[in-house]
XYZ file of C-alpha atoms in Angstrom:
373
model
C 79.535 16.428 3.645
C 78.743 19.615 4.512
C 79.967 21.241 0.752
C 77.628 17.942 -1.001
C 74.877 19.340 1.206
C 75.288 23.141 -0.346
C 74.962 22.064 -3.727
C 71.579 20.185 -3.017
C 70.194 22.684 -1.515
C 71.575 25.280 -4.390
C 69.759 22.675 -6.941
C 66.506 22.368 -4.992
C 66.072 26.571 -4.732
C 66.868 26.865 -8.148
C 64.433 23.943 -9.553
C 61.771 25.851 -7.375
C 62.520 29.344 -8.822
C 62.156 27.415 -12.110
C 58.849 26.009 -11.789
C 58.055 29.000 -10.021
C 58.461 30.958 -12.756
C 56.467 28.521 -15.149
C 53.675 28.070 -12.715
C 53.039 32.345 -12.880
C 53.890 31.840 -17.162
C 51.231 29.246 -17.514
C 48.343 30.688 -14.861
C 49.235 34.905 -15.029
C 48.818 37.306 -17.732
C 51.388 37.167 -20.843
C 53.425 40.330 -21.974
C 50.137 41.401 -24.055
C 48.341 41.834 -20.689
C 46.169 38.898 -21.525
C 44.514 37.112 -18.111
C 44.346 33.998 -19.947
C 47.129 33.572 -21.624
C 46.550 34.210 -25.016
C 48.858 35.560 -27.569
C 46.490 38.278 -28.715
C 48.735 40.393 -30.043
C 50.806 37.970 -31.730
C 46.752 36.688 -33.278
C 46.428 40.689 -34.552
C 46.573 41.393 -37.789
C 49.912 43.486 -38.555
C 47.980 45.932 -40.781
C 45.572 47.176 -38.496
C 45.792 51.452 -38.980
C 44.963 52.527 -35.455
C 45.767 56.375 -36.811
C 45.684 58.561 -33.304
C 42.634 56.349 -31.719
C 43.086 56.322 -28.505
C 40.744 56.038 -25.523
C 37.178 54.372 -24.669
C 34.496 54.315 -27.444
C 31.017 53.614 -26.160
C 28.339 52.202 -28.755
C 25.043 50.097 -28.445
C 23.007 48.071 -30.313
C 21.690 44.802 -32.589
C 22.422 41.864 -30.232
C 22.602 39.992 -33.968
C 26.019 41.215 -34.378
C 27.367 40.654 -30.928
C 29.481 38.057 -31.696
C 30.636 39.755 -34.614
C 31.545 42.930 -32.395
C 33.176 40.865 -30.032
C 35.317 39.061 -32.490
C 36.956 42.455 -34.007
C 37.207 44.256 -30.728
C 39.733 41.442 -29.813
C 41.230 41.844 -32.769
C 41.530 45.531 -33.245
C 42.421 46.330 -29.156
C 45.063 44.018 -28.947
C 46.357 46.091 -32.027
C 45.210 49.782 -30.996
C 45.469 51.391 -27.609
C 41.677 51.660 -27.490
C 38.523 50.100 -25.451
C 35.780 49.381 -27.086
C 32.212 48.666 -25.206
C 29.291 47.859 -27.019
C 26.408 47.159 -25.122
C 24.188 45.209 -27.399
C 20.897 46.322 -25.927
C 18.973 45.686 -28.997
C 18.746 47.497 -32.286
C 16.310 50.223 -30.861
C 17.647 50.894 -28.129
C 21.083 51.451 -30.208
C 19.225 53.920 -32.769
C 17.626 55.534 -29.702
C 21.357 55.889 -27.821
C 22.627 57.561 -31.360
C 20.249 60.216 -32.564
C 20.561 61.621 -28.413
C 24.360 61.961 -28.711
C 25.133 58.738 -26.709
C 27.224 56.962 -28.226
C 29.379 57.969 -31.739
C 28.010 55.044 -33.395
C 25.511 52.310 -33.005
C 24.457 48.831 -34.530
C 21.098 48.654 -35.858
C 19.498 45.423 -38.060
C 17.330 47.791 -39.806
C 17.844 50.786 -41.798
C 17.175 54.387 -40.080
C 13.789 55.591 -40.978
C 13.085 59.511 -42.459
C 12.234 60.593 -38.818
C 14.887 58.733 -37.041
C 17.688 60.682 -40.205
C 15.966 63.903 -38.497
C 16.737 63.092 -35.143
C 20.381 62.762 -36.274
C 20.787 65.378 -38.074
C 20.772 67.389 -34.594
C 23.548 65.524 -33.613
C 25.674 65.072 -36.898
C 26.991 69.279 -36.643
C 26.017 69.354 -40.814
C 25.444 65.402 -41.330
C 23.372 63.054 -40.659
C 23.092 59.155 -39.927
C 24.321 57.023 -42.487
C 23.949 52.759 -42.965
C 26.709 50.960 -43.064
C 26.196 47.516 -44.077
C 28.488 45.483 -42.349
C 27.095 42.079 -41.184
C 25.026 39.449 -42.751
C 23.383 36.500 -41.816
C 20.962 33.604 -41.597
C 17.993 34.689 -38.768
C 17.912 31.224 -38.016
C 14.930 29.138 -36.793
C 15.872 27.600 -33.974
C 13.442 24.594 -32.217
C 13.600 21.705 -29.232
C 11.276 19.160 -29.994
C 12.567 16.016 -28.759
C 13.400 13.108 -30.786
C 12.980 15.577 -34.131
C 16.622 15.649 -35.493
C 15.280 17.675 -38.685
C 12.544 19.958 -39.370
C 11.410 21.525 -42.832
C 8.899 24.345 -42.459
C 7.723 26.712 -45.333
C 7.435 30.312 -44.968
C 3.365 29.906 -44.168
C 3.650 27.270 -41.413
C 6.333 29.513 -39.525
C 3.727 32.601 -39.702
C 0.922 30.252 -38.405
C 3.491 28.627 -35.761
C 4.116 32.390 -34.137
C 0.552 33.627 -34.894
C -0.407 30.772 -32.328
C -2.186 29.557 -35.484
C -0.752 26.351 -35.121
C -0.166 25.048 -31.333
C 1.045 21.111 -31.684
C 4.163 19.639 -33.261
C 1.915 16.873 -34.983
C -0.338 19.517 -36.590
C -1.297 18.175 -40.042
C 0.602 21.374 -41.880
C 4.235 20.558 -40.022
C 3.700 16.365 -40.489
C 3.262 16.934 -44.258
C 6.363 18.959 -44.792
C 8.084 16.255 -42.467
C 6.640 12.823 -43.668
C 9.509 10.753 -42.074
C 9.449 12.526 -38.948
C 8.441 11.193 -35.509
C 6.377 14.735 -34.578
C 5.202 14.152 -30.814
C 1.841 15.278 -29.312
C 3.950 18.360 -27.842
C 2.670 21.644 -27.188
C 4.899 24.541 -29.697
C 6.276 26.728 -26.860
C 6.831 29.637 -29.586
C 9.038 32.697 -27.901
C 9.700 36.330 -29.469
C 11.855 38.717 -28.649
C 10.315 41.234 -25.696
C 12.977 44.284 -27.013
C 12.533 46.297 -29.711
C 14.560 44.693 -32.450
C 16.196 44.556 -35.770
C 16.077 40.838 -35.661
C 12.363 40.626 -34.867
C 11.641 43.358 -37.608
C 13.702 41.536 -40.753
C 12.198 38.124 -39.343
C 8.907 39.747 -40.383
C 9.692 40.927 -43.057
C 10.489 38.050 -44.339
C 7.007 36.968 -43.706
C 4.834 39.426 -44.317
C 7.036 39.266 -48.221
C 5.763 35.290 -48.651
C 3.069 34.866 -46.644
C 1.151 38.047 -46.113
C -2.441 35.804 -45.693
C -0.890 34.046 -42.668
C 0.889 37.139 -40.750
C -1.167 39.778 -41.522
C 0.782 42.384 -39.544
C 2.559 45.643 -40.819
C 5.925 44.276 -39.001
C 8.615 46.556 -37.012
C 11.382 46.413 -34.398
C 8.319 45.581 -32.041
C 6.883 42.425 -31.577
C 2.619 42.668 -33.370
C 1.414 38.920 -33.891
C -0.687 37.130 -31.096
C 0.122 34.021 -28.341
C 3.684 33.205 -27.761
C 6.648 34.276 -25.206
C 9.368 36.621 -25.097
C 12.395 36.852 -24.179
C 15.353 39.719 -24.064
C 17.609 39.979 -27.057
C 19.138 36.933 -29.311
C 20.881 35.728 -26.143
C 17.621 35.445 -24.006
C 15.546 33.470 -26.681
C 18.092 31.156 -27.533
C 18.289 30.432 -23.953
C 14.810 29.830 -23.472
C 14.629 27.559 -26.728
C 17.345 25.358 -25.213
C 16.138 24.754 -22.471
C 11.728 24.456 -23.157
C 11.011 21.133 -24.552
C 8.593 22.138 -28.071
C 10.278 25.401 -27.908
C 10.826 27.182 -31.372
C 12.382 30.830 -31.887
C 14.614 33.023 -33.830
C 17.811 34.622 -33.850
C 21.037 34.863 -35.532
C 22.865 31.710 -36.171
C 25.902 32.524 -34.076
C 23.120 31.741 -31.326
C 22.416 28.528 -32.286
C 24.703 26.429 -30.315
C 25.488 24.112 -27.500
C 22.466 21.568 -29.911
C 20.384 24.093 -30.532
C 18.719 22.229 -33.918
C 17.473 24.593 -36.770
C 14.896 24.544 -39.369
C 15.442 24.150 -43.240
C 12.895 26.749 -44.887
C 11.128 25.620 -48.261
C 11.593 28.067 -50.736
C 9.514 26.469 -53.404
C 13.549 25.881 -54.741
C 14.764 21.987 -55.560
C 14.849 21.355 -52.082
C 14.939 22.878 -48.518
C 17.629 25.367 -47.119
C 19.871 25.689 -44.527
C 20.617 28.186 -42.609
C 24.645 28.575 -43.195
C 26.681 31.431 -43.702
C 27.198 30.549 -47.382
C 23.272 29.978 -48.249
C 23.037 33.340 -46.911
C 25.405 35.178 -48.565
C 23.839 33.759 -51.881
C 20.161 35.742 -50.502
C 22.066 38.620 -49.452
C 23.689 39.071 -53.026
C 20.532 39.606 -54.844
C 20.309 42.541 -52.174
C 19.758 46.233 -53.928
C 21.271 49.478 -52.515
C 18.391 51.734 -52.189
C 20.189 54.877 -49.812
C 20.931 57.717 -51.195
C 24.335 59.942 -51.145
C 26.345 58.327 -48.300
C 23.774 55.619 -47.121
C 24.130 52.384 -47.444
C 20.649 50.719 -46.726
C 20.249 47.796 -48.830
C 16.190 46.149 -49.820
C 16.611 42.348 -49.667
C 14.765 40.078 -51.542
C 13.019 37.664 -48.971
C 11.172 36.079 -51.964
C 14.040 34.634 -53.400
C 14.067 30.931 -54.744
C 17.288 30.410 -55.941
C 18.971 27.216 -55.448
C 20.822 27.448 -52.022
C 19.434 30.834 -50.924
C 18.458 31.014 -47.564
C 15.822 34.134 -47.642
C 15.388 34.500 -43.717
C 18.757 37.323 -43.532
C 19.621 40.471 -41.959
C 22.048 42.553 -42.724
C 23.595 44.762 -39.639
C 24.416 48.233 -40.461
C 26.647 50.236 -38.273
C 25.611 53.602 -38.329
C 27.620 56.915 -37.851
C 27.197 60.508 -38.856
C 28.811 61.130 -42.293
C 29.536 64.299 -41.349
C 29.786 66.175 -37.728
C 31.482 63.550 -36.076
C 32.270 64.475 -32.424
C 35.861 64.882 -32.597
C 36.920 63.317 -29.623
C 35.802 59.613 -30.698
C 36.190 59.948 -34.775
C 39.931 58.815 -34.522
C 38.925 55.769 -32.891
C 35.507 55.174 -34.353
C 36.986 55.833 -37.881
C 39.610 53.232 -37.238
C 37.264 50.260 -36.005
C 34.906 50.859 -38.733
C 37.931 50.455 -41.319
C 39.452 47.195 -39.499
C 35.486 45.694 -39.495
C 35.248 46.522 -43.329
C 38.886 45.031 -44.203
C 39.338 41.989 -45.881
C 40.982 40.712 -42.451
C 37.612 41.842 -40.868
C 35.047 40.777 -42.843
C 36.717 37.339 -42.617
C 36.515 36.508 -39.110
C 32.734 36.780 -39.713
C 32.598 33.546 -41.851
C 34.543 32.536 -38.568
C 31.943 32.926 -36.448
C 28.729 32.094 -38.313
C 27.979 35.471 -39.916
C 27.851 35.818 -43.680
C 30.627 38.504 -45.231
C 29.037 41.061 -46.912
C 29.427 40.775 -51.058
C 32.200 42.297 -52.513
C 30.425 44.692 -54.376
C 28.638 46.400 -51.376
C 31.730 46.281 -49.203
C 34.028 48.443 -51.777
C 31.704 51.146 -51.095
C 31.549 50.728 -47.229
C 35.475 51.178 -47.308
C 35.080 54.345 -49.520
C 32.827 55.328 -47.361
C 34.184 55.417 -43.852
C 36.602 56.774 -44.954
C 35.306 60.094 -46.078
C 33.964 60.005 -42.333
C 34.611 63.293 -40.938
């Protein structure tokens, strides 16, 4: 009897030990150090080339590409012993941080201006800042109008809405474009970016190119039109649209989540064009490289009327020195940008509502990354 009790006690202790180990496996970190127990190493592409990359890299810039950078960082950091800290404070903040030597690379939805290139020469020893187009995508116009599941607008109407010339959702101009919609007698709450933003720059470039009469502004990273309300970064504008009845705002497609509906644009094509990755890629494929030397700045065709081409697009550039990069961060920056431009890195974009760069453009980016010194 005593022996039977001892055997039962041993079995119970063994079961407890096994269950405890299983609990630790389920709730704790795995061998990769991932606190969520995910298999990040298993998911990381095996062909990421780390070289001598190590340590920590700070960066700042475009909030439009934040979700793309987050996806890249997850894969890259699982393969290489590098911590990438991307602040995503907006394109203006990123360019300033880069030209002041605070970060070794930055993200911007607008190419460097001549004065910014001049400033970069002070921190790029023997070189200058260059633009590497790495992320593409549609600028979605998100809206929150109760009872309206589909909405079509053209550039002139969008311009008038964001310049406070159209102030109610049942305005005749909107009704004409949406004859089957039950538009409510509801005030329009238009939201724009409060910070300097490449998304704003590209959004207004589209309006200036296609509806200059209705949007008589010079454009740029800072908002210039009259009226409306503001919010910081793409995430802030998207949050305001989601929670405000009657709201409309602009942000990168990856922020159009959790039930935010997006506008289809009447471009003059056979039918209105939806904001999708595929439709944005078709529009970006019409872009021309206008940068000189190793600079790969693009000129986008905002006025395209090709069927299925969504014209309100942006391209985010990774800005880096062509020569004179800091020796302590160059291996990590070069390895990270190499991965971002790789086939695997570009594939991740489409999986996260971004548009991969057309092959003829990304091939040039890859060559330029390898030449960074």
